[in-house]
């Protein structure tokens, strides 16, 4: 059994950002406590020292830029494991104070057709936005608010707060940020890439992994002794011969000065699977070190499972038993 | 010939951050114009439309979190190439106004021994810092300023400006930020990882690559049609059989929804090398697509070259000529 | 130019065996001189010392068992090359003296339906046959001549001679052996495997190889320093990445005592092909040694070519030229 | 338990050849019955139908040329397994009648120094020899009996018999052939390759394999669906990632017309080994078919074991158990 479900959650704050939005998709978190942390290291430290049961932090993220920090924290310090991934669409909205005369009446209309916002945008001269948020909405801003001044803010939540306080005319923020600060959505889905997603990890202290679902991911940090393409080739061969797929691979930028190279791998399958078990044992034999970072259900909505059928493994086990006993006829 | 050297440079701003510090290490940039850009996309757009000759932007960076943006920009839009990489150490300093009575007299002493700063820190109650900067100096702050309040700022440069303006008692910033704003260095090398580096790329419009130096890097974006470990294995085999090493590999997070997978590869060697030429041709035949992102001198100071000797290629060329002509005896 | 065509041929004797039959399929040999040799080493020695221009010897052969000798001779001593392969069906006939009363009248009928020979076989009590010939016709003999005594002979030709001399009632031999010794074919196609073939090689002193035909074979002896599966894997990777197929592979039985392992490889393609040239250079760099044993037209009648299209190579060459010159747009 | 030891042996005859010599090295055969068979198929048929318990036949043999027949028989028909390999040196002697005046007195001296036989050879004008035996002693014959006529015989045993009967002055035969027919050894070790060996297999009906010894061989017939280098590469990867070595590989010459390719593999290790078990299961999943041909002790005298240490497997099993249970700390 995977043990007692977590009740005390910490997440990368501040409140009203995508991390909180992702956390709220978890039923357990919706019922438990949810505390924002100032940084990924702080969040994971609260888990390590037992003050929290689980931390939700960005894992793969074109927006927050925290990925490197999360991986770094997972590799260094005492072991932690990913028990769940949460993938949410990166949806930015332009939000403003609902009480403002002109814009308030337009807000309903604007949400009908996100990318061609109405005349309610006319009065907007200043937009508060995190630099990466404004970067991701660059084309929309150019088309709809070419003359507005974009003011850099420290977070999407801070942008919403500044707009709510009347400091600026509007804010680019997450939908949760608009509602949390009682802002009207003046235009939704304003990001240039409509289908961008952010991937978060729920991270806990080590324990039995969640049960296999048939479509799971296993995350690993793999160390090789030398900067050699042959060593990486050997790692991939261990996976390939067991039919384990590579969903994501990333070399760790700063490891090389230590004479060791680290690769982060997200693989298809669960540590309890026969094929994954064999592959992990192979990596253990081949690599300088392997750090297991968790097996958890795959969360990519709408994507087909990447795990192959397990039938071929069952057949080969039975066949081996026969030839070992001499039953060849 | 690599053509006319660039004179008009743009870099990821604002002024006084690590990007400007990296840019100033280039002799051509020290003589030319240097314009800060608000974002990586803006910087590259200035190069694409001809308003700048080259952009210096972060490429691999545990601090700025802009890596994803840079790779995204290199892969999408009209072709650009990396012509140079710059690697600089990530050195944070604690800086304060030199005119302050108590601290000014201590500043000289403090720099003598970075990690154990003197009593001059006593009066510091507020520290302005970019969140990732304060994260990277977490242990130092805990040891030396356990009671100070850390205030989040939008950039390292903004932190220095705020300290210079008297808004806060001190700032965590780059050495260049301290000197640019006439701040005294109260403690230097305060980052928890003493040897962290940031890697920047100088990016230009396509043209003949810089001459090979014997220790070069070639950057590629490699597309494979399916999410299969076998396809990645095939890519690595193309490199391995030619003795081309993989310095860095990263799967591109958002490409998979398009049914295509992208990998960024930094490889040892130059596009003009025989071995790299063969490997690139092999990738071209094997992969759905290959985007060449530049060949440039390797900048990792103090590291041995990763390129193998070229003698074995020369020998094999001569041998093939002999057997083709029938001279076997 | 492949030089002056050979006119003086030697072949593995004696006369009237499959080797002579194979040699006669060559137009040049039909016009030139044809001398039987007592053994493969003797045949190749006559080529090496210039007394013959070319030798036809078995290369892959379930019958003569001389394969090992041929490969051994190709690997040791001064270089020789295969310039042509000849593949002929292994057709055995049962032959007897045509003047014998009873059987002579039946002989025409017998050839109508090889496997169910007529009543003319009734008087046969002794059959002369090379042991491997009688082995290959075991089922036929059991069905049609269950009571006949099979007498071992030194060659298929010797069997025919003994039957012609009246020593034995019948002989198992090649069709050419029956006609050479004026024997009547009492039953044809009597081998148990109807589609067995023997492969012969025409071997000459080194010289420019025959022109590529688009469906060629290249034979190699590849030496690896250690008895390691990894070394063999590396050899196959060199071929695989260039799209060169393995038609035949055989480890050389006695090489291992010398601390070196030898593999014989028949590969798809011609030494003049770009892909084969690259693969050979790769093997030269990877292996302890590579001995080129010739490129020649593929002779397997009725089989599709194994060479892939060359278009992908041409495209990749043009692409590399473009990126080397900086023409990326 | 491997079951009841065999007592009724059959071997490739005739008597007095290397096969009988090899069989006599087995203690069980020395005590049991030993029946010569006329051919490998006949020998194996006696095992298949239960008239014999085990057959000793050549498996890898530069002399008898029966290898192809043995492999063919192992692949076709009802399953048989190799339970033991016997490797014996191929030592040819020149033997003559001991009663002959001149030569008899020399025979003792001649054996003192094999390669420089004494004056007792002076009277020899005719030498009976199997063609492959005389081929292997070519250099010796040229040096010591340049004027003698070599007469082809059907087997090494037949040569000895002919010399014993006075038909010819001397015979080239196995040491066992000389002693069996009371011939004096006029010169020993006359083969040109002093260290040539022949490998024989003891073949039985299926049953539990012999116990592992720590230095075993496993023989396999591996079928792949297409004539593709990639398929062979996949087979070798399955072996390589488990540290299973390839001692011998041979593609089966005639299989390709059926659209299937067969490879014979001799691998290091025993079917009962964890690493071999995993590798076999992998081949079963990867290949069109795998036929297990037996696990048996490695017989190559004086060669170091090729099996790697098993410790890495034991360690990886324990490690996997830990991470599956969540014990990471």
PDB file of C-alpha atoms in Angstrom, chain C residues 58-242:
ATOM      1  CA  UNK C  58      33.146 -23.346 -53.610  1.00  0.00           C
ATOM      2  CA  UNK C  59      32.451 -20.530 -51.183  1.00  0.00           C
ATOM      3  CA  UNK C  60      29.248 -21.509 -49.424  1.00  0.00           C
ATOM      4  CA  UNK C  61      28.368 -25.060 -49.823  1.00  0.00           C
ATOM      5  CA  UNK C  62      26.359 -27.603 -47.965  1.00  0.00           C
ATOM      6  CA  UNK C  63      27.874 -30.363 -50.079  1.00  0.00           C
ATOM      7  CA  UNK C  64      31.574 -30.111 -50.618  1.00  0.00           C
ATOM      8  CA  UNK C  65      32.459 -28.916 -47.151  1.00  0.00           C
ATOM      9  CA  UNK C  66      35.278 -26.861 -48.625  1.00  0.00           C
ATOM     10  CA  UNK C  67      34.040 -23.510 -47.448  1.00  0.00           C
ATOM     11  CA  UNK C  68      36.383 -23.363 -44.485  1.00  0.00           C
ATOM     12  CA  UNK C  69      39.324 -24.082 -46.730  1.00  0.00           C
ATOM     13  CA  UNK C  70      38.422 -21.316 -49.171  1.00  0.00           C
ATOM     14  CA  UNK C  71      37.954 -18.718 -46.446  1.00  0.00           C
ATOM     15  CA  UNK C  72      41.167 -19.859 -44.797  1.00  0.00           C
ATOM     16  CA  UNK C  73      43.059 -19.423 -48.041  1.00  0.00           C
ATOM     17  CA  UNK C  74      41.561 -15.982 -48.645  1.00  0.00           C
ATOM     18  CA  UNK C  75      42.604 -14.782 -45.200  1.00  0.00           C
ATOM     19  CA  UNK C  76      46.109 -16.169 -45.191  1.00  0.00           C
ATOM     20  CA  UNK C  77      48.837 -15.607 -47.750  1.00  0.00           C
ATOM     21  CA  UNK C  78      49.065 -12.820 -50.280  1.00  0.00           C
ATOM     22  CA  UNK C  79      45.848 -10.935 -51.097  1.00  0.00           C
ATOM     23  CA  UNK C  80      43.314 -12.340 -53.548  1.00  0.00           C
ATOM     24  CA  UNK C  81      39.899 -10.969 -54.453  1.00  0.00           C
ATOM     25  CA  UNK C  82      36.566 -12.410 -55.451  1.00  0.00           C
ATOM     26  CA  UNK C  83      35.495 -10.975 -58.790  1.00  0.00           C
ATOM     27  CA  UNK C  84      32.331 -12.937 -59.336  1.00  0.00           C
ATOM     28  CA  UNK C  85      30.000 -15.334 -57.606  1.00  0.00           C
ATOM     29  CA  UNK C  86      28.181 -18.208 -59.298  1.00  0.00           C
ATOM     30  CA  UNK C  87      25.182 -19.835 -57.700  1.00  0.00           C
ATOM     31  CA  UNK C  88      23.953 -23.105 -59.130  1.00  0.00           C
ATOM     32  CA  UNK C  89      21.245 -25.455 -57.969  1.00  0.00           C
ATOM     33  CA  UNK C  90      22.445 -28.681 -56.402  1.00  0.00           C
ATOM     34  CA  UNK C  91      20.741 -31.221 -58.621  1.00  0.00           C
ATOM     35  CA  UNK C  92      21.589 -34.838 -58.153  1.00  0.00           C
ATOM     36  CA  UNK C  93      20.665 -37.495 -60.644  1.00  0.00           C
ATOM     37  CA  UNK C  94      20.792 -41.244 -60.483  1.00  0.00           C
ATOM     38  CA  UNK C  95      22.718 -42.361 -63.544  1.00  0.00           C
ATOM     39  CA  UNK C  96      23.435 -45.762 -65.049  1.00  0.00           C
ATOM     40  CA  UNK C  97      24.908 -47.288 -68.175  1.00  0.00           C
ATOM     41  CA  UNK C  98      22.590 -46.601 -71.119  1.00  0.00           C
ATOM     42  CA  UNK C  99      23.459 -49.858 -72.854  1.00  0.00           C
ATOM     43  CA  UNK C 100      21.985 -52.006 -70.125  1.00  0.00           C
ATOM     44  CA  UNK C 101      18.890 -53.632 -71.552  1.00  0.00           C
ATOM     45  CA  UNK C 102      16.238 -53.202 -68.922  1.00  0.00           C
ATOM     46  CA  UNK C 103      17.120 -49.793 -67.647  1.00  0.00           C
ATOM     47  CA  UNK C 104      17.934 -48.090 -70.919  1.00  0.00           C
ATOM     48  CA  UNK C 105      14.367 -48.158 -72.167  1.00  0.00           C
ATOM     49  CA  UNK C 106      13.115 -46.716 -68.931  1.00  0.00           C
ATOM     50  CA  UNK C 107      15.491 -43.822 -68.707  1.00  0.00           C
ATOM     51  CA  UNK C 108      13.394 -41.390 -70.729  1.00  0.00           C
ATOM     52  CA  UNK C 109      10.348 -42.096 -68.655  1.00  0.00           C
ATOM     53  CA  UNK C 110      12.203 -41.693 -65.424  1.00  0.00           C
ATOM     54  CA  UNK C 111      13.229 -38.133 -66.198  1.00  0.00           C
ATOM     55  CA  UNK C 112       9.639 -37.102 -66.721  1.00  0.00           C
ATOM     56  CA  UNK C 113       8.964 -37.267 -63.029  1.00  0.00           C
ATOM     57  CA  UNK C 114      12.113 -37.123 -60.997  1.00  0.00           C
ATOM     58  CA  UNK C 115      10.908 -38.111 -57.584  1.00  0.00           C
ATOM     59  CA  UNK C 116       8.867 -41.137 -58.613  1.00  0.00           C
ATOM     60  CA  UNK C 117      11.266 -43.076 -60.795  1.00  0.00           C
ATOM     61  CA  UNK C 118      10.018 -45.976 -62.849  1.00  0.00           C
ATOM     62  CA  UNK C 119      10.428 -49.696 -62.780  1.00  0.00           C
ATOM     63  CA  UNK C 120      13.842 -49.339 -64.470  1.00  0.00           C
ATOM     64  CA  UNK C 121      15.309 -49.042 -61.021  1.00  0.00           C
ATOM     65  CA  UNK C 122      14.373 -52.606 -60.216  1.00  0.00           C
ATOM     66  CA  UNK C 123      17.700 -54.193 -61.106  1.00  0.00           C
ATOM     67  CA  UNK C 124      19.895 -51.759 -59.203  1.00  0.00           C
ATOM     68  CA  UNK C 125      21.681 -53.434 -56.329  1.00  0.00           C
ATOM     69  CA  UNK C 126      24.696 -51.157 -55.876  1.00  0.00           C
ATOM     70  CA  UNK C 127      24.921 -47.346 -55.993  1.00  0.00           C
ATOM     71  CA  UNK C 128      28.218 -45.469 -56.036  1.00  0.00           C
ATOM     72  CA  UNK C 129      28.019 -42.106 -54.261  1.00  0.00           C
ATOM     73  CA  UNK C 130      30.091 -39.536 -52.415  1.00  0.00           C
ATOM     74  CA  UNK C 131      28.986 -39.778 -48.742  1.00  0.00           C
ATOM     75  CA  UNK C 132      27.539 -36.272 -48.728  1.00  0.00           C
ATOM     76  CA  UNK C 133      25.665 -36.947 -51.964  1.00  0.00           C
ATOM     77  CA  UNK C 134      24.048 -40.090 -50.590  1.00  0.00           C
ATOM     78  CA  UNK C 135      23.252 -38.183 -47.386  1.00  0.00           C
ATOM     79  CA  UNK C 136      21.444 -35.517 -49.359  1.00  0.00           C
ATOM     80  CA  UNK C 137      19.444 -38.113 -51.290  1.00  0.00           C
ATOM     81  CA  UNK C 138      18.709 -40.221 -48.221  1.00  0.00           C
ATOM     82  CA  UNK C 139      14.922 -39.985 -48.386  1.00  0.00           C
ATOM     83  CA  UNK C 140      14.848 -40.745 -52.104  1.00  0.00           C
ATOM     84  CA  UNK C 141      17.095 -43.788 -51.698  1.00  0.00           C
ATOM     85  CA  UNK C 142      14.974 -45.053 -48.824  1.00  0.00           C
ATOM     86  CA  UNK C 143      11.802 -44.720 -50.909  1.00  0.00           C
ATOM     87  CA  UNK C 144      13.058 -46.008 -54.256  1.00  0.00           C
ATOM     88  CA  UNK C 145      16.058 -48.224 -53.598  1.00  0.00           C
ATOM     89  CA  UNK C 146      15.570 -49.475 -50.057  1.00  0.00           C
ATOM     90  CA  UNK C 147      17.566 -52.627 -50.654  1.00  0.00           C
ATOM     91  CA  UNK C 148      20.448 -51.237 -52.714  1.00  0.00           C
ATOM     92  CA  UNK C 149      23.920 -51.055 -51.185  1.00  0.00           C
ATOM     93  CA  UNK C 150      25.426 -47.550 -51.257  1.00  0.00           C
ATOM     94  CA  UNK C 151      29.184 -47.588 -51.783  1.00  0.00           C
ATOM     95  CA  UNK C 152      31.159 -44.525 -50.719  1.00  0.00           C
ATOM     96  CA  UNK C 153      33.238 -42.813 -53.395  1.00  0.00           C
ATOM     97  CA  UNK C 154      35.710 -39.968 -53.237  1.00  0.00           C
ATOM     98  CA  UNK C 155      33.784 -37.546 -55.473  1.00  0.00           C
ATOM     99  CA  UNK C 156      30.662 -37.290 -57.518  1.00  0.00           C
ATOM    100  CA  UNK C 157      32.777 -37.653 -60.630  1.00  0.00           C
ATOM    101  CA  UNK C 158      34.410 -40.809 -59.295  1.00  0.00           C
ATOM    102  CA  UNK C 159      30.938 -42.238 -58.729  1.00  0.00           C
ATOM    103  CA  UNK C 160      29.982 -41.630 -62.335  1.00  0.00           C
ATOM    104  CA  UNK C 161      33.227 -43.151 -63.570  1.00  0.00           C
ATOM    105  CA  UNK C 162      32.693 -46.264 -61.469  1.00  0.00           C
ATOM    106  CA  UNK C 163      29.158 -46.709 -62.818  1.00  0.00           C
ATOM    107  CA  UNK C 164      30.349 -46.125 -66.373  1.00  0.00           C
ATOM    108  CA  UNK C 165      33.029 -48.785 -65.872  1.00  0.00           C
ATOM    109  CA  UNK C 166      30.430 -51.268 -64.708  1.00  0.00           C
ATOM    110  CA  UNK C 167      31.875 -51.493 -61.211  1.00  0.00           C
ATOM    111  CA  UNK C 168      28.491 -50.528 -59.728  1.00  0.00           C
ATOM    112  CA  UNK C 169      24.965 -50.570 -61.093  1.00  0.00           C
ATOM    113  CA  UNK C 170      24.347 -46.845 -60.734  1.00  0.00           C
ATOM    114  CA  UNK C 171      25.834 -43.589 -59.461  1.00  0.00           C
ATOM    115  CA  UNK C 172      24.589 -40.477 -57.735  1.00  0.00           C
ATOM    116  CA  UNK C 173      26.208 -37.546 -59.529  1.00  0.00           C
ATOM    117  CA  UNK C 174      25.749 -34.113 -61.022  1.00  0.00           C
ATOM    118  CA  UNK C 175      23.958 -33.890 -64.375  1.00  0.00           C
ATOM    119  CA  UNK C 176      27.286 -32.892 -65.925  1.00  0.00           C
ATOM    120  CA  UNK C 177      28.839 -36.067 -64.543  1.00  0.00           C
ATOM    121  CA  UNK C 178      26.209 -38.224 -66.210  1.00  0.00           C
ATOM    122  CA  UNK C 179      26.617 -36.633 -69.607  1.00  0.00           C
ATOM    123  CA  UNK C 180      30.433 -36.524 -69.384  1.00  0.00           C
ATOM    124  CA  UNK C 181      30.522 -40.255 -68.866  1.00  0.00           C
ATOM    125  CA  UNK C 182      27.687 -41.091 -71.279  1.00  0.00           C
ATOM    126  CA  UNK C 183      25.404 -42.353 -68.536  1.00  0.00           C
ATOM    127  CA  UNK C 184      21.629 -42.444 -68.813  1.00  0.00           C
ATOM    128  CA  UNK C 185      19.714 -40.399 -66.240  1.00  0.00           C
ATOM    129  CA  UNK C 186      17.556 -42.961 -64.444  1.00  0.00           C
ATOM    130  CA  UNK C 187      15.993 -40.406 -62.104  1.00  0.00           C
ATOM    131  CA  UNK C 188      16.620 -36.675 -61.782  1.00  0.00           C
ATOM    132  CA  UNK C 189      16.194 -34.160 -58.980  1.00  0.00           C
ATOM    133  CA  UNK C 190      16.593 -36.848 -56.387  1.00  0.00           C
ATOM    134  CA  UNK C 191      17.989 -34.582 -53.659  1.00  0.00           C
ATOM    135  CA  UNK C 192      15.757 -34.310 -50.606  1.00  0.00           C
ATOM    136  CA  UNK C 193      15.957 -30.508 -50.625  1.00  0.00           C
ATOM    137  CA  UNK C 194      14.727 -29.463 -54.043  1.00  0.00           C
ATOM    138  CA  UNK C 195      16.021 -25.913 -53.807  1.00  0.00           C
ATOM    139  CA  UNK C 196      19.531 -26.385 -52.406  1.00  0.00           C
ATOM    140  CA  UNK C 197      22.195 -24.275 -54.075  1.00  0.00           C
ATOM    141  CA  UNK C 198      25.933 -24.070 -54.008  1.00  0.00           C
ATOM    142  CA  UNK C 199      27.763 -20.782 -54.221  1.00  0.00           C
ATOM    143  CA  UNK C 200      31.081 -20.565 -55.964  1.00  0.00           C
ATOM    144  CA  UNK C 201      33.581 -17.715 -56.131  1.00  0.00           C
ATOM    145  CA  UNK C 202      35.783 -16.682 -59.011  1.00  0.00           C
ATOM    146  CA  UNK C 203      39.009 -15.540 -57.379  1.00  0.00           C
ATOM    147  CA  UNK C 204      41.797 -13.502 -58.956  1.00  0.00           C
ATOM    148  CA  UNK C 205      44.864 -11.529 -58.043  1.00  0.00           C
ATOM    149  CA  UNK C 206      44.084  -7.980 -56.818  1.00  0.00           C
ATOM    150  CA  UNK C 207      43.019  -5.415 -59.386  1.00  0.00           C
ATOM    151  CA  UNK C 208      40.273  -2.867 -59.955  1.00  0.00           C
ATOM    152  CA  UNK C 209      36.941  -4.491 -59.046  1.00  0.00           C
ATOM    153  CA  UNK C 210      34.196  -5.106 -61.614  1.00  0.00           C
ATOM    154  CA  UNK C 211      31.953  -2.118 -62.320  1.00  0.00           C
ATOM    155  CA  UNK C 212      29.026  -1.628 -59.916  1.00  0.00           C
ATOM    156  CA  UNK C 213      25.755  -3.024 -61.215  1.00  0.00           C
ATOM    157  CA  UNK C 214      23.409  -1.638 -58.577  1.00  0.00           C
ATOM    158  CA  UNK C 215      23.058  -5.048 -56.941  1.00  0.00           C
ATOM    159  CA  UNK C 216      26.485  -6.048 -55.716  1.00  0.00           C
ATOM    160  CA  UNK C 217      28.088  -7.915 -52.876  1.00  0.00           C
ATOM    161  CA  UNK C 218      31.215  -6.905 -50.966  1.00  0.00           C
ATOM    162  CA  UNK C 219      33.085  -9.593 -49.042  1.00  0.00           C
ATOM    163  CA  UNK C 220      35.230  -8.736 -46.043  1.00  0.00           C
ATOM    164  CA  UNK C 221      37.308 -10.382 -43.357  1.00  0.00           C
ATOM    165  CA  UNK C 222      36.971  -8.276 -40.230  1.00  0.00           C
ATOM    166  CA  UNK C 223      39.346  -8.708 -37.282  1.00  0.00           C
ATOM    167  CA  UNK C 224      38.486  -7.652 -33.775  1.00  0.00           C
ATOM    168  CA  UNK C 225      40.963  -7.609 -30.981  1.00  0.00           C
ATOM    169  CA  UNK C 226      38.880  -9.295 -28.328  1.00  0.00           C
ATOM    170  CA  UNK C 227      36.175 -11.897 -28.015  1.00  0.00           C
ATOM    171  CA  UNK C 228      33.579  -9.346 -27.097  1.00  0.00           C
ATOM    172  CA  UNK C 229      29.972  -8.971 -28.139  1.00  0.00           C
ATOM    173  CA  UNK C 230      30.491  -5.212 -27.908  1.00  0.00           C
ATOM    174  CA  UNK C 231      33.098  -5.324 -30.640  1.00  0.00           C
ATOM    175  CA  UNK C 232      30.785  -7.222 -32.956  1.00  0.00           C
ATOM    176  CA  UNK C 233      27.989  -4.804 -32.087  1.00  0.00           C
ATOM    177  CA  UNK C 234      30.272  -1.928 -33.084  1.00  0.00           C
ATOM    178  CA  UNK C 235      30.981  -3.597 -36.431  1.00  0.00           C
ATOM    179  CA  UNK C 236      27.269  -3.980 -37.160  1.00  0.00           C
ATOM    180  CA  UNK C 237      26.568  -0.373 -36.132  1.00  0.00           C
ATOM    181  CA  UNK C 238      29.085   0.820 -38.723  1.00  0.00           C
ATOM    182  CA  UNK C 239      27.138  -1.054 -41.382  1.00  0.00           C
ATOM    183  CA  UNK C 240      23.657  -0.248 -40.082  1.00  0.00           C
ATOM    184  CA  UNK C 241      24.050   3.526 -39.992  1.00  0.00           C
ATOM    185  CA  UNK C 242      25.073   3.497 -43.659  1.00  0.00           C
TER     186      UNK C 242
END
